[in-house]
mmCIF file with all atom_site columns, C-alpha atoms in Angstrom:
data_model
loop_
_atom_site.group_PDB
_atom_site.id
_atom_site.type_symbol
_atom_site.label_atom_id
_atom_site.label_alt_id
_atom_site.label_comp_id
_atom_site.label_asym_id
_atom_site.label_entity_id
_atom_site.label_seq_id
_atom_site.pdbx_PDB_ins_code
_atom_site.Cartn_x
_atom_site.Cartn_y
_atom_site.Cartn_z
_atom_site.occupancy
_atom_site.B_iso_or_equiv
_atom_site.pdbx_formal_charge
_atom_site.auth_seq_id
_atom_site.auth_comp_id
_atom_site.auth_asym_id
_atom_site.auth_atom_id
_atom_site.pdbx_PDB_model_num
ATOM 1   C CA . GLY A 1 1   ? -9.634  -29.396 170.943 1.00 31.00 ? 1   GLY A CA 1
ATOM 2   C CA . GLU A 1 2   ? -6.639  -27.805 169.183 1.00 35.00 ? 2   GLU A CA 1
ATOM 3   C CA . SER A 1 3   ? -5.634  -27.272 165.602 1.00 32.00 ? 3   SER A CA 1
ATOM 4   C CA . VAL A 1 4   ? -2.221  -26.362 164.254 1.00 37.00 ? 4   VAL A CA 1
ATOM 5   C CA . GLY A 1 5   ? -0.726  -24.956 161.128 1.00 42.00 ? 5   GLY A CA 1
ATOM 6   C CA . LEU A 1 6   ? -2.484  -22.042 159.519 1.00 52.00 ? 6   LEU A CA 1
ATOM 7   C CA . HIS A 1 7   ? -5.293  -21.955 162.077 1.00 70.00 ? 7   HIS A CA 1
ATOM 8   C CA . LEU A 1 8   ? -5.309  -20.521 165.562 1.00 84.00 ? 8   LEU A CA 1
ATOM 9   C CA . PRO A 1 9   ? -5.348  -23.002 168.434 1.00 91.00 ? 9   PRO A CA 1
ATOM 10  C CA . THR A 1 10  ? -8.850  -23.427 169.788 1.00 93.00 ? 10  THR A CA 1
ATOM 11  C CA . LEU A 1 11  ? -10.279 -24.310 173.139 1.00 95.00 ? 11  LEU A CA 1
ATOM 12  C CA . SER A 1 12  ? -13.923 -25.225 173.655 1.00 95.00 ? 12  SER A CA 1
ATOM 13  C CA . VAL A 1 13  ? -15.371 -25.458 177.146 1.00 95.00 ? 13  VAL A CA 1
ATOM 14  C CA . GLN A 1 14  ? -18.727 -25.644 178.831 1.00 96.00 ? 14  GLN A CA 1
ATOM 15  C CA . GLU A 1 15  ? -20.045 -22.731 180.833 1.00 96.00 ? 15  GLU A CA 1
ATOM 16  C CA . GLY A 1 16  ? -18.891 -23.038 184.416 1.00 96.00 ? 16  GLY A CA 1
ATOM 17  C CA . ASP A 1 17  ? -15.763 -25.019 183.603 1.00 96.00 ? 17  ASP A CA 1
ATOM 18  C CA . ASN A 1 18  ? -12.289 -23.678 184.246 1.00 96.00 ? 18  ASN A CA 1
ATOM 19  C CA . SER A 1 19  ? -10.207 -22.783 181.184 1.00 96.00 ? 19  SER A CA 1
ATOM 20  C CA . ILE A 1 20  ? -6.464  -22.838 180.764 1.00 96.00 ? 20  ILE A CA 1
ATOM 21  C CA . ILE A 1 21  ? -4.843  -21.088 177.840 1.00 96.00 ? 21  ILE A CA 1
ATOM 22  C CA . ASN A 1 22  ? -1.155  -21.637 177.246 1.00 95.00 ? 22  ASN A CA 1
ATOM 23  C CA . CYS A 1 23  ? 1.546   -19.577 175.626 1.00 94.00 ? 23  CYS A CA 1
ATOM 24  C CA . ALA A 1 24  ? 5.200   -20.173 174.883 1.00 93.00 ? 24  ALA A CA 1
ATOM 25  C CA . TYR A 1 25  ? 7.261   -17.016 174.657 1.00 91.00 ? 25  TYR A CA 1
ATOM 26  C CA . SER A 1 26  ? 10.473  -16.616 172.762 1.00 84.00 ? 26  SER A CA 1
ATOM 27  C CA . ASN A 1 27  ? 12.806  -14.201 174.507 1.00 86.00 ? 27  ASN A CA 1
ATOM 28  C CA . SER A 1 28  ? 14.456  -15.206 177.775 1.00 87.00 ? 28  SER A CA 1
ATOM 29  C CA . ALA A 1 29  ? 15.216  -11.510 178.374 1.00 85.00 ? 29  ALA A CA 1
ATOM 30  C CA . SER A 1 30  ? 11.515  -10.602 178.469 1.00 87.00 ? 30  SER A CA 1
ATOM 31  C CA . ASP A 1 31  ? 10.635  -9.184  181.850 1.00 86.00 ? 31  ASP A CA 1
ATOM 32  C CA . TYR A 1 32  ? 6.974   -8.295  181.536 1.00 90.00 ? 32  TYR A CA 1
ATOM 33  C CA . PHE A 1 33  ? 4.049   -10.270 180.198 1.00 93.00 ? 33  PHE A CA 1
ATOM 34  C CA . ILE A 1 34  ? 0.434   -9.443  179.497 1.00 94.00 ? 34  ILE A CA 1
ATOM 35  C CA . TRP A 1 35  ? -2.678  -11.354 178.540 1.00 96.00 ? 35  TRP A CA 1
ATOM 36  C CA . TYR A 1 36  ? -5.125  -9.668  176.220 1.00 97.00 ? 36  TYR A CA 1
ATOM 37  C CA . LYS A 1 37  ? -8.665  -10.606 175.232 1.00 97.00 ? 37  LYS A CA 1
ATOM 38  C CA . GLN A 1 38  ? -9.961  -9.670  171.792 1.00 97.00 ? 38  GLN A CA 1
ATOM 39  C CA . GLU A 1 39  ? -13.650 -9.953  171.034 1.00 96.00 ? 39  GLU A CA 1
ATOM 40  C CA . SER A 1 40  ? -14.898 -9.998  167.472 1.00 94.00 ? 40  SER A CA 1
ATOM 41  C CA . GLY A 1 41  ? -14.669 -6.586  165.839 1.00 93.00 ? 41  GLY A CA 1
ATOM 42  C CA . LYS A 1 42  ? -12.926 -4.988  168.790 1.00 95.00 ? 42  LYS A CA 1
ATOM 43  C CA . GLY A 1 43  ? -9.433  -4.117  169.880 1.00 96.00 ? 43  GLY A CA 1
ATOM 44  C CA . PRO A 1 44  ? -7.366  -6.207  172.314 1.00 96.00 ? 44  PRO A CA 1
ATOM 45  C CA . GLN A 1 45  ? -8.359  -5.565  175.907 1.00 96.00 ? 45  GLN A CA 1
ATOM 46  C CA . PHE A 1 46  ? -5.949  -5.847  178.832 1.00 94.00 ? 46  PHE A CA 1
ATOM 47  C CA . ILE A 1 47  ? -6.775  -8.721  181.215 1.00 96.00 ? 47  ILE A CA 1
ATOM 48  C CA . ILE A 1 48  ? -3.833  -9.229  183.543 1.00 96.00 ? 48  ILE A CA 1
ATOM 49  C CA . ASP A 1 49  ? -0.080  -8.750  183.611 1.00 94.00 ? 49  ASP A CA 1
ATOM 50  C CA . ILE A 1 50  ? 2.881   -10.243 185.425 1.00 95.00 ? 50  ILE A CA 1
ATOM 51  C CA . ARG A 1 51  ? 6.513   -9.238  185.845 1.00 91.00 ? 51  ARG A CA 1
ATOM 52  C CA . SER A 1 52  ? 9.340   -11.704 185.612 1.00 90.00 ? 52  SER A CA 1
ATOM 53  C CA . ASN A 1 53  ? 10.108  -11.497 189.342 1.00 92.00 ? 53  ASN A CA 1
ATOM 54  C CA . MET A 1 54  ? 6.793   -13.235 190.021 1.00 95.00 ? 54  MET A CA 1
ATOM 55  C CA . ASP A 1 55  ? 5.494   -16.678 189.068 1.00 96.00 ? 55  ASP A CA 1
ATOM 56  C CA . LYS A 1 56  ? 1.820   -16.195 189.806 1.00 97.00 ? 56  LYS A CA 1
ATOM 57  C CA . ARG A 1 57  ? -0.634  -13.346 189.867 1.00 97.00 ? 57  ARG A CA 1
ATOM 58  C CA . GLN A 1 58  ? -4.364  -13.422 190.476 1.00 97.00 ? 58  GLN A CA 1
ATOM 59  C CA . GLY A 1 59  ? -7.134  -11.163 189.343 1.00 95.00 ? 59  GLY A CA 1
ATOM 60  C CA . GLN A 1 60  ? -10.881 -11.454 189.341 1.00 93.00 ? 60  GLN A CA 1
ATOM 61  C CA . ARG A 1 61  ? -11.583 -14.991 188.019 1.00 96.00 ? 61  ARG A CA 1
ATOM 62  C CA . VAL A 1 62  ? -8.220  -14.997 186.227 1.00 97.00 ? 62  VAL A CA 1
ATOM 63  C CA . THR A 1 63  ? -4.790  -16.235 187.220 1.00 98.00 ? 63  THR A CA 1
ATOM 64  C CA . VAL A 1 64  ? -1.575  -15.930 185.261 1.00 97.00 ? 64  VAL A CA 1
ATOM 65  C CA . LEU A 1 65  ? 1.267   -18.364 185.825 1.00 97.00 ? 65  LEU A CA 1
ATOM 66  C CA . LEU A 1 66  ? 4.796   -17.750 184.621 1.00 97.00 ? 66  LEU A CA 1
ATOM 67  C CA . ASN A 1 67  ? 7.441   -20.450 184.265 1.00 96.00 ? 67  ASN A CA 1
ATOM 68  C CA . LYS A 1 68  ? 10.658  -18.764 183.206 1.00 93.00 ? 68  LYS A CA 1
ATOM 69  C CA . THR A 1 69  ? 12.593  -22.013 183.121 1.00 93.00 ? 69  THR A CA 1
ATOM 70  C CA . VAL A 1 70  ? 10.632  -23.270 180.140 1.00 94.00 ? 70  VAL A CA 1
ATOM 71  C CA . LYS A 1 71  ? 9.476   -19.840 178.907 1.00 94.00 ? 71  LYS A CA 1
ATOM 72  C CA . HIS A 1 72  ? 5.827   -20.654 179.410 1.00 95.00 ? 72  HIS A CA 1
ATOM 73  C CA . LEU A 1 73  ? 2.890   -18.503 180.381 1.00 95.00 ? 73  LEU A CA 1
ATOM 74  C CA . SER A 1 74  ? -0.640  -19.615 181.118 1.00 96.00 ? 74  SER A CA 1
ATOM 75  C CA . LEU A 1 75  ? -3.955  -17.923 181.752 1.00 97.00 ? 75  LEU A CA 1
ATOM 76  C CA . GLN A 1 76  ? -6.495  -19.655 183.929 1.00 97.00 ? 76  GLN A CA 1
ATOM 77  C CA . ILE A 1 77  ? -10.098 -18.504 183.823 1.00 97.00 ? 77  ILE A CA 1
ATOM 78  C CA . ALA A 1 78  ? -12.331 -19.762 186.608 1.00 97.00 ? 78  ALA A CA 1
ATOM 79  C CA . ALA A 1 79  ? -16.010 -20.521 186.058 1.00 97.00 ? 79  ALA A CA 1
ATOM 80  C CA . THR A 1 80  ? -15.839 -19.606 182.376 1.00 97.00 ? 80  THR A CA 1
ATOM 81  C CA . GLN A 1 81  ? -18.833 -17.716 181.022 1.00 96.00 ? 81  GLN A CA 1
ATOM 82  C CA . PRO A 1 82  ? -20.153 -17.275 177.459 1.00 95.00 ? 82  PRO A CA 1
ATOM 83  C CA . GLY A 1 83  ? -18.941 -13.674 177.614 1.00 96.00 ? 83  GLY A CA 1
ATOM 84  C CA . ASP A 1 84  ? -15.396 -14.994 177.915 1.00 97.00 ? 84  ASP A CA 1
ATOM 85  C CA . SER A 1 85  ? -15.572 -16.286 174.340 1.00 97.00 ? 85  SER A CA 1
ATOM 86  C CA . ALA A 1 86  ? -12.863 -14.417 172.424 1.00 97.00 ? 86  ALA A CA 1
ATOM 87  C CA . VAL A 1 87  ? -9.334  -14.678 171.075 1.00 97.00 ? 87  VAL A CA 1
ATOM 88  C CA . TYR A 1 88  ? -6.717  -14.550 173.826 1.00 97.00 ? 88  TYR A CA 1
ATOM 89  C CA . PHE A 1 89  ? -3.201  -13.291 173.219 1.00 96.00 ? 89  PHE A CA 1
ATOM 90  C CA . CYS A 1 90  ? -0.136  -13.390 175.366 1.00 95.00 ? 90  CYS A CA 1
ATOM 91  C CA . ALA A 1 91  ? 2.396   -10.611 174.856 1.00 93.00 ? 91  ALA A CA 1
ATOM 92  C CA . GLU A 1 92  ? 5.953   -10.177 176.060 1.00 91.00 ? 92  GLU A CA 1
ATOM 93  C CA . ASN A 1 93  ? 8.011   -7.056  176.572 1.00 86.00 ? 93  ASN A CA 1
ATOM 94  C CA . THR A 1 94  ? 11.761  -7.129  176.734 1.00 70.00 ? 94  THR A CA 1
ATOM 95  C CA . GLY A 1 95  ? 11.734  -3.937  178.775 1.00 55.00 ? 95  GLY A CA 1
ATOM 96  C CA . ALA A 1 96  ? 12.688  -0.310  178.386 1.00 47.00 ? 96  ALA A CA 1
ATOM 97  C CA . GLY A 1 97  ? 15.733  0.944   176.616 1.00 43.00 ? 97  GLY A CA 1
ATOM 98  C CA . GLY A 1 98  ? 17.210  0.494   173.164 1.00 41.00 ? 98  GLY A CA 1
ATOM 99  C CA . THR A 1 99  ? 15.166  -1.009  170.425 1.00 44.00 ? 99  THR A CA 1
ATOM 100 C CA . SER A 1 100 ? 12.939  -2.856  172.875 1.00 48.00 ? 100 SER A CA 1
ATOM 101 C CA . TYR A 1 101 ? 11.465  0.302   174.336 1.00 57.00 ? 101 TYR A CA 1
ATOM 102 C CA . GLY A 1 102 ? 7.801   -0.322  175.019 1.00 59.00 ? 102 GLY A CA 1
ATOM 103 C CA . LYS A 1 103 ? 7.635   -2.987  172.368 1.00 76.00 ? 103 LYS A CA 1
ATOM 104 C CA . LEU A 1 104 ? 5.096   -5.709  172.986 1.00 85.00 ? 104 LEU A CA 1
ATOM 105 C CA . THR A 1 105 ? 5.489   -8.845  170.898 1.00 88.00 ? 105 THR A CA 1
ATOM 106 C CA . PHE A 1 106 ? 2.273   -10.813 170.624 1.00 91.00 ? 106 PHE A CA 1
ATOM 107 C CA . GLY A 1 107 ? 1.849   -14.552 170.520 1.00 90.00 ? 107 GLY A CA 1
ATOM 108 C CA . GLN A 1 108 ? -0.291  -16.419 168.032 1.00 89.00 ? 108 GLN A CA 1
ATOM 109 C CA . GLY A 1 109 ? -3.594  -16.193 169.872 1.00 93.00 ? 109 GLY A CA 1
ATOM 110 C CA . THR A 1 110 ? -6.021  -18.876 171.070 1.00 96.00 ? 110 THR A CA 1
ATOM 111 C CA . ILE A 1 111 ? -9.717  -18.939 170.275 1.00 96.00 ? 111 ILE A CA 1
ATOM 112 C CA . LEU A 1 112 ? -11.807 -19.698 173.363 1.00 97.00 ? 112 LEU A CA 1
ATOM 113 C CA . THR A 1 113 ? -15.397 -20.784 172.795 1.00 96.00 ? 113 THR A CA 1
ATOM 114 C CA . VAL A 1 114 ? -17.676 -21.177 175.787 1.00 96.00 ? 114 VAL A CA 1
ATOM 115 C CA . HIS A 1 115 ? -20.835 -23.192 175.268 1.00 94.00 ? 115 HIS A CA 1
ATOM 116 C CA . PRO A 1 116 ? -23.882 -22.438 177.418 1.00 90.00 ? 116 PRO A CA 1
ATOM 117 C CA . ASP B 2 1   ? -15.468 8.752   176.679 1.00 65.00 ? 1   ASP B CA 1
ATOM 118 C CA . THR B 2 2   ? -13.434 6.568   174.345 1.00 70.00 ? 2   THR B CA 1
ATOM 119 C CA . ALA B 2 3   ? -9.861  6.273   175.597 1.00 92.00 ? 3   ALA B CA 1
ATOM 120 C CA . VAL B 2 4   ? -8.185  5.493   172.261 1.00 97.00 ? 4   VAL B CA 1
ATOM 121 C CA . SER B 2 5   ? -10.225 6.415   169.211 1.00 97.00 ? 5   SER B CA 1
ATOM 122 C CA . GLN B 2 6   ? -9.430  5.727   165.583 1.00 97.00 ? 6   GLN B CA 1
ATOM 123 C CA . THR B 2 7   ? -11.044 6.986   162.414 1.00 97.00 ? 7   THR B CA 1
ATOM 124 C CA . PRO B 2 8   ? -12.232 5.706   160.088 1.00 97.00 ? 8   PRO B CA 1
ATOM 125 C CA . LYS B 2 9   ? -13.376 2.335   161.408 1.00 96.00 ? 9   LYS B CA 1
ATOM 126 C CA . TYR B 2 10  ? -13.742 0.964   157.889 1.00 97.00 ? 10  TYR B CA 1
ATOM 127 C CA . LEU B 2 11  ? -11.879 1.986   154.768 1.00 97.00 ? 11  LEU B CA 1
ATOM 128 C CA . VAL B 2 12  ? -12.326 0.472   151.310 1.00 97.00 ? 12  VAL B CA 1
ATOM 129 C CA . THR B 2 13  ? -10.139 1.782   148.521 1.00 97.00 ? 13  THR B CA 1
ATOM 130 C CA . GLN B 2 14  ? -8.475  0.919   145.233 1.00 97.00 ? 14  GLN B CA 1
ATOM 131 C CA . MET B 2 15  ? -4.891  -0.150  144.731 1.00 97.00 ? 15  MET B CA 1
ATOM 132 C CA . GLY B 2 16  ? -2.559  2.754   144.196 1.00 97.00 ? 16  GLY B CA 1
ATOM 133 C CA . ASN B 2 17  ? -4.557  5.217   146.271 1.00 97.00 ? 17  ASN B CA 1
ATOM 134 C CA . ASP B 2 18  ? -3.257  7.093   149.312 1.00 97.00 ? 18  ASP B CA 1
ATOM 135 C CA . LYS B 2 19  ? -5.163  6.972   152.593 1.00 97.00 ? 19  LYS B CA 1
ATOM 136 C CA . SER B 2 20  ? -4.803  8.063   156.191 1.00 97.00 ? 20  SER B CA 1
ATOM 137 C CA . ILE B 2 21  ? -5.978  6.697   159.521 1.00 98.00 ? 21  ILE B CA 1
ATOM 138 C CA . LYS B 2 22  ? -6.169  8.986   162.521 1.00 98.00 ? 22  LYS B CA 1
ATOM 139 C CA . CYS B 2 23  ? -5.747  8.139   166.183 1.00 98.00 ? 23  CYS B CA 1
ATOM 140 C CA . GLU B 2 24  ? -6.309  10.126  169.338 1.00 97.00 ? 24  GLU B CA 1
ATOM 141 C CA . GLN B 2 25  ? -5.936  9.145   172.974 1.00 97.00 ? 25  GLN B CA 1
ATOM 142 C CA . ASN B 2 26  ? -7.339  11.022  175.959 1.00 96.00 ? 26  ASN B CA 1
ATOM 143 C CA . LEU B 2 27  ? -5.516  9.024   178.619 1.00 94.00 ? 27  LEU B CA 1
ATOM 144 C CA . GLY B 2 28  ? -2.624  11.442  178.972 1.00 94.00 ? 28  GLY B CA 1
ATOM 145 C CA . HIS B 2 29  ? -0.189  8.745   177.859 1.00 93.00 ? 29  HIS B CA 1
ATOM 146 C CA . ASP B 2 30  ? 3.187   9.649   176.438 1.00 91.00 ? 30  ASP B CA 1
ATOM 147 C CA . THR B 2 31  ? 3.643   6.719   174.059 1.00 91.00 ? 31  THR B CA 1
ATOM 148 C CA . MET B 2 32  ? 1.540   5.710   171.073 1.00 93.00 ? 32  MET B CA 1
ATOM 149 C CA . TYR B 2 33  ? 1.753   2.793   168.668 1.00 94.00 ? 33  TYR B CA 1
ATOM 150 C CA . TRP B 2 34  ? 0.472   1.379   165.411 1.00 95.00 ? 34  TRP B CA 1
ATOM 151 C CA . TYR B 2 35  ? -0.058  -2.360  165.131 1.00 95.00 ? 35  TYR B CA 1
ATOM 152 C CA . LYS B 2 36  ? -1.162  -4.352  162.101 1.00 96.00 ? 36  LYS B CA 1
ATOM 153 C CA . GLN B 2 37  ? -3.384  -7.422  162.456 1.00 96.00 ? 37  GLN B CA 1
ATOM 154 C CA . ASP B 2 38  ? -3.521  -9.729  159.463 1.00 93.00 ? 38  ASP B CA 1
ATOM 155 C CA . SER B 2 39  ? -6.225  -12.177 158.418 1.00 91.00 ? 39  SER B CA 1
ATOM 156 C CA . LYS B 2 40  ? -4.735  -14.831 160.706 1.00 90.00 ? 40  LYS B CA 1
ATOM 157 C CA . LYS B 2 41  ? -5.124  -12.495 163.691 1.00 92.00 ? 41  LYS B CA 1
ATOM 158 C CA . PHE B 2 42  ? -1.373  -12.040 164.018 1.00 92.00 ? 42  PHE B CA 1
ATOM 159 C CA . LEU B 2 43  ? -0.614  -8.693  165.678 1.00 94.00 ? 43  LEU B CA 1
ATOM 160 C CA . LYS B 2 44  ? 2.651   -7.014  164.733 1.00 92.00 ? 44  LYS B CA 1
ATOM 161 C CA . ILE B 2 45  ? 4.017   -3.668  165.821 1.00 91.00 ? 45  ILE B CA 1
ATOM 162 C CA . MET B 2 46  ? 4.734   -1.149  163.098 1.00 93.00 ? 46  MET B CA 1
ATOM 163 C CA . PHE B 2 47  ? 5.667   2.097   164.829 1.00 91.00 ? 47  PHE B CA 1
ATOM 164 C CA . SER B 2 48  ? 5.959   3.637   168.246 1.00 90.00 ? 48  SER B CA 1
ATOM 165 C CA . TYR B 2 49  ? 6.220   7.288   169.254 1.00 91.00 ? 49  TYR B CA 1
ATOM 166 C CA . ASN B 2 50  ? 7.200   8.652   172.636 1.00 88.00 ? 50  ASN B CA 1
ATOM 167 C CA . ASN B 2 51  ? 6.413   12.332  173.205 1.00 85.00 ? 51  ASN B CA 1
ATOM 168 C CA . LYS B 2 52  ? 6.173   12.871  169.437 1.00 84.00 ? 52  LYS B CA 1
ATOM 169 C CA . GLU B 2 53  ? 9.525   11.198  168.799 1.00 87.00 ? 53  GLU B CA 1
ATOM 170 C CA . LEU B 2 54  ? 9.763   8.036   166.701 1.00 88.00 ? 54  LEU B CA 1
ATOM 171 C CA . ILE B 2 55  ? 11.312  5.278   168.812 1.00 85.00 ? 55  ILE B CA 1
ATOM 172 C CA . ILE B 2 56  ? 10.283  2.063   167.083 1.00 81.00 ? 56  ILE B CA 1
ATOM 173 C CA . ASN B 2 57  ? 10.186  1.609   163.346 1.00 83.00 ? 57  ASN B CA 1
ATOM 174 C CA . GLU B 2 58  ? 9.824   -2.010  162.423 1.00 84.00 ? 58  GLU B CA 1
ATOM 175 C CA . THR B 2 59  ? 10.561  -3.283  158.951 1.00 76.00 ? 59  THR B CA 1
ATOM 176 C CA . VAL B 2 60  ? 7.695   -1.434  157.348 1.00 86.00 ? 60  VAL B CA 1
ATOM 177 C CA . PRO B 2 61  ? 7.691   -0.229  153.716 1.00 90.00 ? 61  PRO B CA 1
ATOM 178 C CA . ASN B 2 62  ? 8.370   3.471   153.463 1.00 91.00 ? 62  ASN B CA 1
ATOM 179 C CA . ARG B 2 63  ? 4.942   3.839   151.850 1.00 95.00 ? 63  ARG B CA 1
ATOM 180 C CA . PHE B 2 64  ? 3.780   3.928   155.488 1.00 95.00 ? 64  PHE B CA 1
ATOM 181 C CA . SER B 2 65  ? 4.471   7.223   157.177 1.00 94.00 ? 65  SER B CA 1
ATOM 182 C CA . PRO B 2 66  ? 3.377   7.901   160.744 1.00 94.00 ? 66  PRO B CA 1
ATOM 183 C CA . LYS B 2 67  ? 3.026   11.408  162.046 1.00 94.00 ? 67  LYS B CA 1
ATOM 184 C CA . SER B 2 68  ? 2.571   12.590  165.608 1.00 94.00 ? 68  SER B CA 1
ATOM 185 C CA . PRO B 2 69  ? 1.541   16.262  165.821 1.00 92.00 ? 69  PRO B CA 1
ATOM 186 C CA . ASP B 2 70  ? 1.365   16.022  169.608 1.00 93.00 ? 70  ASP B CA 1
ATOM 187 C CA . LYS B 2 71  ? 1.585   13.258  172.160 1.00 91.00 ? 71  LYS B CA 1
ATOM 188 C CA . ALA B 2 72  ? -2.174  12.672  172.091 1.00 95.00 ? 72  ALA B CA 1
ATOM 189 C CA . HIS B 2 73  ? -2.313  12.003  168.346 1.00 96.00 ? 73  HIS B CA 1
ATOM 190 C CA . LEU B 2 74  ? -0.642  9.532   166.036 1.00 96.00 ? 74  LEU B CA 1
ATOM 191 C CA . ASN B 2 75  ? -1.750  9.329   162.437 1.00 97.00 ? 75  ASN B CA 1
ATOM 192 C CA . LEU B 2 76  ? -0.803  6.794   159.797 1.00 97.00 ? 76  LEU B CA 1
ATOM 193 C CA . HIS B 2 77  ? -0.564  7.712   156.144 1.00 97.00 ? 77  HIS B CA 1
ATOM 194 C CA . ILE B 2 78  ? -0.210  5.027   153.500 1.00 97.00 ? 78  ILE B CA 1
ATOM 195 C CA . ASN B 2 79  ? 0.858   5.798   149.938 1.00 96.00 ? 79  ASN B CA 1
ATOM 196 C CA . SER B 2 80  ? 0.335   3.681   146.843 1.00 97.00 ? 80  SER B CA 1
ATOM 197 C CA . LEU B 2 81  ? -1.827  1.110   148.581 1.00 97.00 ? 81  LEU B CA 1
ATOM 198 C CA . GLU B 2 82  ? -1.289  -2.548  147.701 1.00 97.00 ? 82  GLU B CA 1
ATOM 199 C CA . LEU B 2 83  ? -3.524  -5.595  148.114 1.00 96.00 ? 83  LEU B CA 1
ATOM 200 C CA . GLY B 2 84  ? -1.274  -6.872  150.891 1.00 95.00 ? 84  GLY B CA 1
ATOM 201 C CA . ASP B 2 85  ? -1.975  -3.773  152.956 1.00 96.00 ? 85  ASP B CA 1
ATOM 202 C CA . SER B 2 86  ? -5.473  -5.069  153.631 1.00 97.00 ? 86  SER B CA 1
ATOM 203 C CA . ALA B 2 87  ? -5.625  -5.659  157.384 1.00 97.00 ? 87  ALA B CA 1
ATOM 204 C CA . VAL B 2 88  ? -6.942  -4.221  160.596 1.00 98.00 ? 88  VAL B CA 1
ATOM 205 C CA . TYR B 2 89  ? -4.758  -1.431  161.931 1.00 98.00 ? 89  TYR B CA 1
ATOM 206 C CA . PHE B 2 90  ? -4.779  -0.806  165.660 1.00 97.00 ? 90  PHE B CA 1
ATOM 207 C CA . CYS B 2 91  ? -3.622  2.266   167.449 1.00 97.00 ? 91  CYS B CA 1
ATOM 208 C CA . ALA B 2 92  ? -2.555  1.902   171.079 1.00 95.00 ? 92  ALA B CA 1
ATOM 209 C CA . SER B 2 93  ? -1.113  4.012   173.849 1.00 94.00 ? 93  SER B CA 1
ATOM 210 C CA . SER B 2 94  ? 0.766   3.523   177.094 1.00 91.00 ? 94  SER B CA 1
ATOM 211 C CA . GLN B 2 95  ? 2.425   5.553   179.806 1.00 88.00 ? 95  GLN B CA 1
ATOM 212 C CA . GLY B 2 96  ? 6.075   4.751   179.441 1.00 78.00 ? 96  GLY B CA 1
ATOM 213 C CA . ALA B 2 97  ? 7.649   1.459   178.478 1.00 67.00 ? 97  ALA B CA 1
ATOM 214 C CA . ALA B 2 98  ? 7.178   -2.050  179.810 1.00 58.00 ? 98  ALA B CA 1
ATOM 215 C CA . VAL B 2 99  ? 3.544   -1.445  180.678 1.00 76.00 ? 99  VAL B CA 1
ATOM 216 C CA . GLY B 2 100 ? 0.231   -2.529  179.236 1.00 83.00 ? 100 GLY B CA 1
ATOM 217 C CA . LEU B 2 101 ? -1.048  -0.964  176.073 1.00 90.00 ? 101 LEU B CA 1
ATOM 218 C CA . PHE B 2 102 ? -4.552  0.381   175.636 1.00 93.00 ? 102 PHE B CA 1
ATOM 219 C CA . PHE B 2 103 ? -5.859  -0.349  172.167 1.00 96.00 ? 103 PHE B CA 1
ATOM 220 C CA . GLY B 2 104 ? -8.350  1.398   169.960 1.00 97.00 ? 104 GLY B CA 1
ATOM 221 C CA . GLU B 2 105 ? -11.174 -0.453  168.223 1.00 96.00 ? 105 GLU B CA 1
ATOM 222 C CA . GLY B 2 106 ? -9.221  -0.846  164.997 1.00 97.00 ? 106 GLY B CA 1
ATOM 223 C CA . SER B 2 107 ? -9.515  0.428   161.432 1.00 98.00 ? 107 SER B CA 1
ATOM 224 C CA . ARG B 2 108 ? -10.271 -2.242  158.851 1.00 97.00 ? 108 ARG B CA 1
ATOM 225 C CA . LEU B 2 109 ? -8.570  -1.388  155.577 1.00 97.00 ? 109 LEU B CA 1
ATOM 226 C CA . THR B 2 110 ? -9.613  -3.247  152.426 1.00 97.00 ? 110 THR B CA 1
ATOM 227 C CA . VAL B 2 111 ? -7.631  -2.658  149.255 1.00 97.00 ? 111 VAL B CA 1
ATOM 228 C CA . LEU B 2 112 ? -9.368  -3.784  146.050 1.00 96.00 ? 112 LEU B CA 1
#
């Protein structure tokens, strides 16, 4: 289920299910997007990225979809495993140059819990 | 070998003290960052350095002073610590702009 307000959105799935984590980004000028996974007590870890000239990119068990029309990004995880349990962040980059140089702006984060 | 390493991992101190967090990256990247993660897991950029030059300075109190002695190191010094400074501070690095950042494991700062 999901919760709003002061708490992070949550997603609970059973092992083996597919998971979809959604993200709405704010800046229509953003041209590069990344999904990060953060396990408890660790730093964010790069999962997959996508540039704005693409609408889909696949990795190993993960797929990122980009819908620029509605400024929406999603991360699909196939055959979710208990080791996938973590907080997932989307991040957007408005590109090089000026004050946006190398600046990643992170979304709120979603807690994914995978039950064995 | 740890790609982005931060020290210390944990730091507990009293209000009003001054403390530093050190960061080193062995990836050969030219850009380094400091991010702050609050209790709600919100990650916000504080500073960014490219080849030792400050390029991003978000609205951060001037009690926070980053220093980059070379492009492999970016340290963060905090003066007159306040309760609200309690957070996890992450160092990160990248090669150029508009690319993925590699993060360190974080330094948890607790101000009492």
